[in-house]
Amino acid sequence: MSMEWMLSEVVAKMKGFGKIVFVLTLSFFTGCVNLSGSKENKKTVYISGYAQGTTYSIQYVDSAQRDFAFSIDSLLMRFDSSLSIYKPFSIISQINQTDTCVTTDSLFLYCFKRAKQIWQKTNGAFDPTVAPLINAYGFGFKNIDNVTDQLLDSLRQYVGFEKVKLLNDSIIIKPKNVMLDFNALAQGYSVDVVGDFLHKKGIDNYLVEIGGELRASGKTEKGEYWRVGIEKPIENNTNHDLSAVVSLKNNALATSGNYRKFYEKNGVRYAHTINPKTGKPVIREILSATVIAKQCIDADAYATAFMVLGVDSSLSVIEKNNLDAILIYEKNGKISHFISKEIAKDVEWLE
């Protein structure tokens, strides 16, 4: 298969907290593994496929042109057997199906601990137990007219990450009807798992993308930093116009957006994002939140939390935790943006 220079769209499906990722990667793209070593490219290996209900694309510079496709697929399958709520026999599904103790594995344990830390740092805005509320509203908020304050009060007793405990660093204990859903950071974590695998194989230059979450290491074969485009958060953006292009320098990136999924009531636009504390949809303020971090699990979780927090509280969390972020938001009828000073030099703003 010949290679073409093209703008490849990466769109992840809806995940927990009504999250959608819209990120464009500026890269070579092929629909399968490319080990041909063409004249134009003698070192870069391309792998793409399907996992976790979405697509993935990976490219890495390797003079030996090694094919890690099978190993990566095996890694992602093992990942799903631990953290996928769509696999009935996964560890997280077993936990959700019972109120007895369940022994975890290293993947679940790391994800749980990191989620707990970010839950604390965001004052509960990031909460993996919000699933009962999301289920009540239904996909696309189709059941919103049936969600009463009485129903919300009855469901909120099952929401709150403080209700889930870790015993002896391996066993999860939770009350009945409390559900865990790590979709809002697990995909970012899977990116880290694949990136760590490549590092162990001696690969220092790579770009891993799964469902729109990315992690970059080193540089491209041309000696340039990996460049990622952030889509402009406007409705009906069929041309996929960009707001910015980011040079990733040994960092991960995740973006959450509310600009395509919202509903309007009495002249007020509400995002398809649930506030875990109130049980109600948040008023749409942040249109797009991009977080850049060393680990994609962190970028993924914080980007999700910012959709709940809104601009002012997000800026407070960003400052307190020394985070790097790009926020595009609507206030007083105007579109504005915020870029952390530490990454400003790596962001090309296009608007």
Short mmCIF file of C-alpha atoms in Angstrom, two decimals:
data_model
loop_
_atom_site.label_atom_id
_atom_site.label_comp_id
_atom_site.label_asym_id
_atom_site.label_seq_id
_atom_site.Cartn_x
_atom_site.Cartn_y
_atom_site.Cartn_z
CA MET A 1 0.00 0.00 0.00
CA SER A 2 1.41 3.35 -0.99
CA MET A 3 1.63 6.12 1.57
CA GLU A 4 0.14 9.56 1.18
CA TRP A 5 0.67 12.73 3.15
CA MET A 6 -2.76 13.53 4.49
CA LEU A 7 -4.68 14.99 7.40
CA SER A 8 -6.01 11.97 9.26
CA GLU A 9 -9.06 12.41 11.45
CA VAL A 10 -9.15 10.77 14.84
CA VAL A 11 -12.59 10.84 16.43
CA ALA A 12 -13.29 8.81 19.56
CA LYS A 13 -16.73 7.64 20.46
CA MET A 14 -18.69 9.02 23.37
CA LYS A 15 -17.31 7.92 26.70
CA GLY A 16 -18.11 8.46 30.36
CA PHE A 17 -19.16 11.96 31.43
CA GLY A 18 -20.54 12.60 27.93
CA LYS A 19 -17.02 12.97 26.70
CA ILE A 20 -16.08 13.19 23.05
CA VAL A 21 -12.58 13.64 21.71
CA PHE A 22 -11.91 15.55 18.52
CA VAL A 23 -8.23 15.64 17.67
CA LEU A 24 -6.49 15.61 14.34
CA THR A 25 -3.03 14.19 13.91
CA LEU A 26 -0.78 15.57 11.22
CA SER A 27 1.01 12.48 10.06
CA PHE A 28 1.60 9.83 7.44
CA PHE A 29 -1.30 7.43 7.53
CA THR A 30 -1.91 3.94 6.19
CA GLY A 31 -4.75 1.52 6.80
CA CYS A 32 -2.51 -1.37 7.75
CA VAL A 33 0.96 -2.23 9.00
CA ASN A 34 3.59 -0.90 6.60
CA LEU A 35 6.94 -2.65 6.65
CA SER A 36 7.89 -2.06 3.04
CA GLY A 37 10.64 0.47 3.72
CA SER A 38 9.87 2.59 0.67
CA LYS A 39 12.32 5.11 -0.73
CA GLU A 40 10.42 7.90 0.97
CA ASN A 41 10.52 6.17 4.35
CA LYS A 42 13.09 3.60 5.42
CA LYS A 43 12.61 3.60 9.18
CA THR A 44 9.09 4.43 10.28
CA VAL A 45 6.69 1.60 10.98
CA TYR A 46 2.93 2.19 10.82
CA ILE A 47 0.32 0.13 12.64
CA SER A 48 -3.42 0.74 12.78
CA GLY A 49 -6.41 -1.27 13.89
CA TYR A 50 -9.43 -1.48 16.17
CA ALA A 51 -9.58 -1.79 19.95
CA GLN A 52 -11.82 -0.64 22.80
CA GLY A 53 -14.67 0.12 20.41
CA THR A 54 -12.59 2.65 18.49
CA THR A 55 -9.57 2.88 16.22
CA TYR A 56 -5.89 3.20 16.96
CA SER A 57 -2.86 4.29 14.93
CA ILE A 58 0.74 3.94 15.98
CA GLN A 59 3.94 4.97 14.26
CA TYR A 60 7.47 4.53 15.47
CA VAL A 61 10.97 4.92 14.13
CA ASP A 62 12.85 1.62 14.08
CA SER A 63 15.80 0.90 11.80
CA ALA A 64 15.12 -2.83 12.22
CA GLN A 65 11.54 -2.33 10.98
CA ARG A 66 10.16 -4.62 13.68
CA ASP A 67 6.45 -5.38 13.60
CA PHE A 68 4.88 -5.16 17.07
CA ALA A 69 1.28 -5.37 15.85
CA PHE A 70 0.55 -8.76 17.43
CA SER A 71 2.15 -7.80 20.74
CA ILE A 72 0.23 -4.52 20.89
CA ASP A 73 -3.07 -6.24 20.10
CA SER A 74 -2.34 -8.74 22.89
CA LEU A 75 -1.59 -5.88 25.29
CA LEU A 76 -4.87 -4.16 24.46
CA MET A 77 -6.81 -7.41 24.87
CA ARG A 78 -5.30 -7.90 28.31
CA PHE A 79 -6.15 -4.30 29.09
CA ASP A 80 -9.80 -4.90 28.19
CA SER A 81 -9.91 -8.03 30.33
CA SER A 82 -9.12 -5.80 33.29
CA LEU A 83 -10.83 -2.45 32.67
CA SER A 84 -13.52 -2.78 29.99
CA ILE A 85 -17.08 -2.41 31.28
CA TYR A 86 -18.23 -3.94 27.98
CA LYS A 87 -16.54 -7.28 28.73
CA PRO A 88 -18.77 -9.25 31.15
CA PHE A 89 -15.85 -11.20 32.62
CA SER A 90 -13.42 -8.31 33.01
CA ILE A 91 -12.26 -7.43 36.50
CA ILE A 92 -14.20 -4.16 36.55
CA SER A 93 -17.38 -5.93 35.38
CA GLN A 94 -16.99 -8.51 38.12
CA ILE A 95 -16.66 -5.71 40.65
CA ASN A 96 -19.78 -4.00 39.32
CA GLN A 97 -21.79 -7.23 39.42
CA THR A 98 -21.19 -7.98 43.09
CA ASP A 99 -20.87 -6.37 46.50
CA THR A 100 -18.32 -8.94 47.67
CA CYS A 101 -14.54 -8.60 47.50
CA VAL A 102 -12.86 -8.92 44.11
CA THR A 103 -9.11 -9.34 43.63
CA THR A 104 -7.64 -6.93 41.08
CA ASP A 105 -4.57 -6.94 38.83
CA SER A 106 -1.77 -4.41 38.31
CA LEU A 107 -3.59 -2.59 35.48
CA PHE A 108 -6.77 -2.09 37.50
CA LEU A 109 -4.82 -1.19 40.61
CA TYR A 110 -2.84 1.59 38.93
CA CYS A 111 -5.94 2.99 37.22
CA PHE A 112 -7.90 2.94 40.49
CA LYS A 113 -5.17 4.71 42.46
CA ARG A 114 -4.64 7.38 39.81
CA ALA A 115 -8.37 7.95 39.53
CA LYS A 116 -8.57 8.37 43.30
CA GLN A 117 -5.81 10.97 43.25
CA ILE A 118 -7.43 13.00 40.47
CA TRP A 119 -10.84 12.69 42.13
CA GLN A 120 -9.30 14.31 45.19
CA LYS A 121 -7.43 17.00 43.22
CA THR A 122 -10.57 18.01 41.31
CA ASN A 123 -12.73 18.01 44.45
CA GLY A 124 -14.89 15.22 43.09
CA ALA A 125 -15.50 16.67 39.61
CA PHE A 126 -13.79 13.59 38.22
CA ASP A 127 -15.80 10.68 39.62
CA PRO A 128 -15.77 7.14 38.15
CA THR A 129 -18.98 6.23 40.02
CA VAL A 130 -21.26 8.59 38.08
CA ALA A 131 -22.60 5.81 35.82
CA PRO A 132 -26.06 5.50 37.50
CA LEU A 133 -26.75 9.16 36.74
CA ILE A 134 -25.58 8.86 33.14
CA ASN A 135 -27.71 5.77 32.64
CA ALA A 136 -30.75 7.58 34.04
CA TYR A 137 -30.50 10.32 31.43
CA GLY A 138 -29.91 7.84 28.63
CA PHE A 139 -27.72 8.14 25.57
CA GLY A 140 -28.10 11.60 24.08
CA PHE A 141 -30.18 12.62 27.11
CA LYS A 142 -33.27 11.03 25.57
CA ASN A 143 -34.78 10.44 29.01
CA ILE A 144 -34.16 13.91 30.39
CA ASP A 145 -37.85 14.76 30.78
CA ASN A 146 -38.27 11.69 33.01
CA VAL A 147 -35.40 12.59 35.34
CA THR A 148 -36.98 14.18 38.40
CA ASP A 149 -35.34 15.61 41.50
CA GLN A 150 -36.74 12.64 43.41
CA LEU A 151 -35.07 10.21 41.03
CA LEU A 152 -31.77 12.09 41.27
CA ASP A 153 -31.92 11.98 45.07
CA SER A 154 -32.43 8.23 44.97
CA LEU A 155 -29.51 7.73 42.57
CA ARG A 156 -26.99 10.03 44.25
CA GLN A 157 -26.69 7.58 47.14
CA TYR A 158 -24.84 5.32 44.69
CA VAL A 159 -22.48 8.05 43.48
CA GLY A 160 -19.27 9.05 45.23
CA PHE A 161 -15.79 7.59 44.83
CA GLU A 162 -15.31 7.72 48.61
CA LYS A 163 -17.69 4.74 48.82
CA VAL A 164 -15.19 2.44 47.09
CA LYS A 165 -12.29 1.16 49.16
CA LEU A 166 -9.06 -0.67 48.45
CA LEU A 167 -8.07 -3.43 50.90
CA ASN A 168 -4.53 -4.79 51.22
CA ASP A 169 -3.58 -3.08 47.96
CA SER A 170 -5.37 -5.68 45.87
CA ILE A 171 -9.04 -6.10 46.80
CA ILE A 172 -11.89 -3.73 46.02
CA ILE A 173 -14.77 -3.30 48.45
CA LYS A 174 -17.88 -1.31 47.54
CA PRO A 175 -21.57 -1.10 48.45
CA LYS A 176 -24.18 -2.81 46.32
CA ASN A 177 -25.37 -0.81 43.26
CA VAL A 178 -22.27 1.39 43.22
CA MET A 179 -20.67 1.05 39.79
CA LEU A 180 -17.18 1.84 38.59
CA ASP A 181 -16.53 3.16 35.09
CA PHE A 182 -12.98 4.19 34.22
CA ASN A 183 -13.71 5.03 30.57
CA ALA A 184 -12.87 8.68 31.21
CA LEU A 185 -9.22 7.83 31.86
CA ALA A 186 -8.72 4.18 30.87
CA GLN A 187 -8.23 4.94 27.20
CA GLY A 188 -5.51 7.42 28.09
CA TYR A 189 -3.98 4.76 30.30
CA SER A 190 -3.98 2.26 27.41
CA VAL A 191 -1.96 4.79 25.41
CA ASP A 192 0.60 4.86 28.23
CA VAL A 193 0.70 1.07 28.37
CA VAL A 194 1.52 0.87 24.65
CA GLY A 195 4.06 3.68 24.94
CA ASP A 196 5.80 1.95 27.85
CA PHE A 197 5.89 -1.27 25.83
CA LEU A 198 7.63 0.50 22.94
CA HIS A 199 10.17 2.03 25.34
CA LYS A 200 10.99 -1.43 26.68
CA LYS A 201 11.64 -2.55 23.11
CA GLY A 202 14.17 0.24 22.67
CA ILE A 203 11.86 2.50 20.66
CA ASP A 204 12.50 6.11 21.65
CA ASN A 205 10.65 7.88 18.83
CA TYR A 206 6.95 7.15 18.49
CA LEU A 207 3.42 8.54 18.35
CA VAL A 208 0.67 6.39 19.89
CA GLU A 209 -2.98 7.31 19.32
CA ILE A 210 -5.98 5.35 20.62
CA GLY A 211 -9.42 6.85 20.17
CA GLY A 212 -8.00 10.37 19.90
CA GLU A 213 -5.79 10.18 23.00
CA LEU A 214 -2.10 10.58 22.17
CA ARG A 215 1.38 10.17 23.57
CA ALA A 216 4.54 11.21 21.77
CA SER A 217 8.17 10.41 22.42
CA GLY A 218 11.22 11.77 20.69
CA LYS A 219 10.89 12.99 17.11
CA THR A 220 9.80 11.88 13.67
CA GLU A 221 12.22 10.33 11.22
CA LYS A 222 12.73 13.83 9.81
CA GLY A 223 13.91 15.05 13.20
CA GLU A 224 10.80 17.11 13.91
CA TYR A 225 8.60 17.00 16.98
CA TRP A 226 5.27 15.24 16.51
CA ARG A 227 2.58 17.81 15.63
CA VAL A 228 -1.08 17.44 16.60
CA GLY A 229 -4.02 19.56 15.49
CA ILE A 230 -6.90 20.54 17.79
CA GLU A 231 -10.20 20.91 15.98
CA LYS A 232 -12.07 24.21 16.16
CA PRO A 233 -14.98 23.73 18.61
CA ILE A 234 -17.83 24.89 16.42
CA GLU A 235 -20.96 23.17 15.19
CA ASN A 236 -21.03 21.66 11.72
CA ASN A 237 -17.27 21.90 11.30
CA THR A 238 -17.35 19.57 8.30
CA ASN A 239 -14.05 20.91 6.99
CA HIS A 240 -12.37 20.05 10.31
CA ASP A 241 -10.89 23.50 10.66
CA LEU A 242 -8.29 23.72 13.39
CA SER A 243 -7.97 26.09 16.33
CA ALA A 244 -4.35 25.21 17.03
CA VAL A 245 -1.45 22.92 16.24
CA VAL A 246 0.61 21.60 19.13
CA SER A 247 4.18 20.31 19.01
CA LEU A 248 4.33 17.42 21.45
CA LYS A 249 7.71 17.21 23.15
CA ASN A 250 7.77 13.90 25.01
CA ASN A 251 4.26 14.48 26.28
CA ALA A 252 0.75 13.09 26.06
CA LEU A 253 -2.36 14.98 24.99
CA ALA A 254 -6.09 14.44 25.48
CA THR A 255 -9.03 16.63 24.50
CA SER A 256 -12.63 16.67 25.70
CA GLY A 257 -15.37 18.64 23.97
CA ASN A 258 -18.98 19.64 24.56
CA TYR A 259 -19.50 21.66 21.42
CA ARG A 260 -21.20 18.97 19.34
CA LYS A 261 -23.34 17.39 22.03
CA PHE A 262 -25.63 19.67 23.99
CA TYR A 263 -29.28 20.44 24.45
CA GLU A 264 -31.10 23.72 24.90
CA LYS A 265 -33.82 24.48 27.41
CA ASN A 266 -35.37 27.88 28.11
CA GLY A 267 -32.62 29.55 26.10
CA VAL A 268 -29.81 27.92 28.11
CA ARG A 269 -27.44 25.41 26.55
CA TYR A 270 -26.51 22.42 28.70
CA ALA A 271 -23.60 20.09 27.99
CA HIS A 272 -23.92 16.32 27.83
CA THR A 273 -21.82 16.20 30.98
CA ILE A 274 -23.15 15.30 34.42
CA ASN A 275 -22.05 17.01 37.60
CA PRO A 276 -21.50 14.10 40.02
CA LYS A 277 -22.48 16.21 43.03
CA THR A 278 -25.76 17.65 41.76
CA GLY A 279 -26.65 14.86 39.38
CA LYS A 280 -27.63 17.46 36.79
CA PRO A 281 -26.16 18.49 33.43
CA VAL A 282 -23.66 21.34 33.57
CA ILE A 283 -24.33 24.60 31.77
CA ARG A 284 -22.17 24.56 28.67
CA GLU A 285 -19.23 26.92 29.18
CA ILE A 286 -16.01 25.14 28.19
CA LEU A 287 -16.29 24.04 24.57
CA SER A 288 -12.99 22.20 24.41
CA ALA A 289 -10.42 21.27 27.05
CA THR A 290 -7.01 19.97 26.03
CA VAL A 291 -4.54 18.80 28.64
CA ILE A 292 -0.86 18.05 28.00
CA ALA A 293 0.93 15.87 30.53
CA LYS A 294 3.70 13.30 30.81
CA GLN A 295 1.14 10.52 31.18
CA CYS A 296 -1.94 10.23 28.98
CA ILE A 297 -3.99 8.83 31.87
CA ASP A 298 -3.62 12.21 33.62
CA ALA A 299 -4.37 14.24 30.49
CA ASP A 300 -7.48 12.18 29.82
CA ALA A 301 -8.87 12.46 33.36
CA TYR A 302 -8.22 16.17 33.82
CA ALA A 303 -9.70 17.03 30.41
CA THR A 304 -12.87 15.22 31.46
CA ALA A 305 -12.97 16.96 34.84
CA PHE A 306 -12.64 20.41 33.28
CA MET A 307 -15.88 19.92 31.38
CA VAL A 308 -17.61 19.58 34.75
CA LEU A 309 -15.71 22.31 36.57
CA GLY A 310 -16.16 25.19 34.16
CA VAL A 311 -13.59 27.88 33.41
CA ASP A 312 -12.84 29.47 36.78
CA SER A 313 -12.58 26.24 38.78
CA SER A 314 -10.55 24.61 35.99
CA LEU A 315 -8.06 27.47 36.02
CA SER A 316 -7.74 27.05 39.78
CA VAL A 317 -7.01 23.32 39.41
CA ILE A 318 -4.55 24.04 36.59
CA GLU A 319 -2.63 26.53 38.73
CA LYS A 320 -2.69 24.45 41.90
CA ASN A 321 -1.44 21.30 40.19
CA ASN A 322 0.95 22.93 37.67
CA LEU A 323 -0.96 21.53 34.71
CA ASP A 324 -0.56 22.47 31.06
CA ALA A 325 -3.84 23.06 29.29
CA ILE A 326 -5.66 24.77 26.45
CA LEU A 327 -9.24 25.81 27.20
CA ILE A 328 -11.61 27.14 24.57
CA TYR A 329 -14.73 28.53 26.17
CA GLU A 330 -17.79 30.71 25.70
CA LYS A 331 -18.49 33.56 28.08
CA ASN A 332 -20.88 36.47 27.65
CA GLY A 333 -21.57 35.36 24.11
CA LYS A 334 -17.91 35.48 23.08
CA ILE A 335 -15.43 32.69 22.33
CA SER A 336 -12.16 33.01 24.25
CA HIS A 337 -9.24 30.75 25.01
CA PHE A 338 -6.59 30.10 27.63
CA ILE A 339 -3.15 28.59 27.02
CA SER A 340 -0.79 27.73 29.87
CA LYS A 341 2.38 29.83 29.72
CA GLU A 342 4.61 26.77 29.91
CA ILE A 343 3.35 25.40 26.60
CA ALA A 344 2.59 28.65 24.76
CA LYS A 345 5.76 28.39 22.69
CA ASP A 346 4.70 24.93 21.49
CA VAL A 347 1.22 26.00 20.42
CA GLU A 348 0.52 27.58 17.05
CA TRP A 349 -2.81 29.36 17.42
CA LEU A 350 -4.57 29.49 14.06
CA GLU A 351 -7.62 31.65 14.77
#
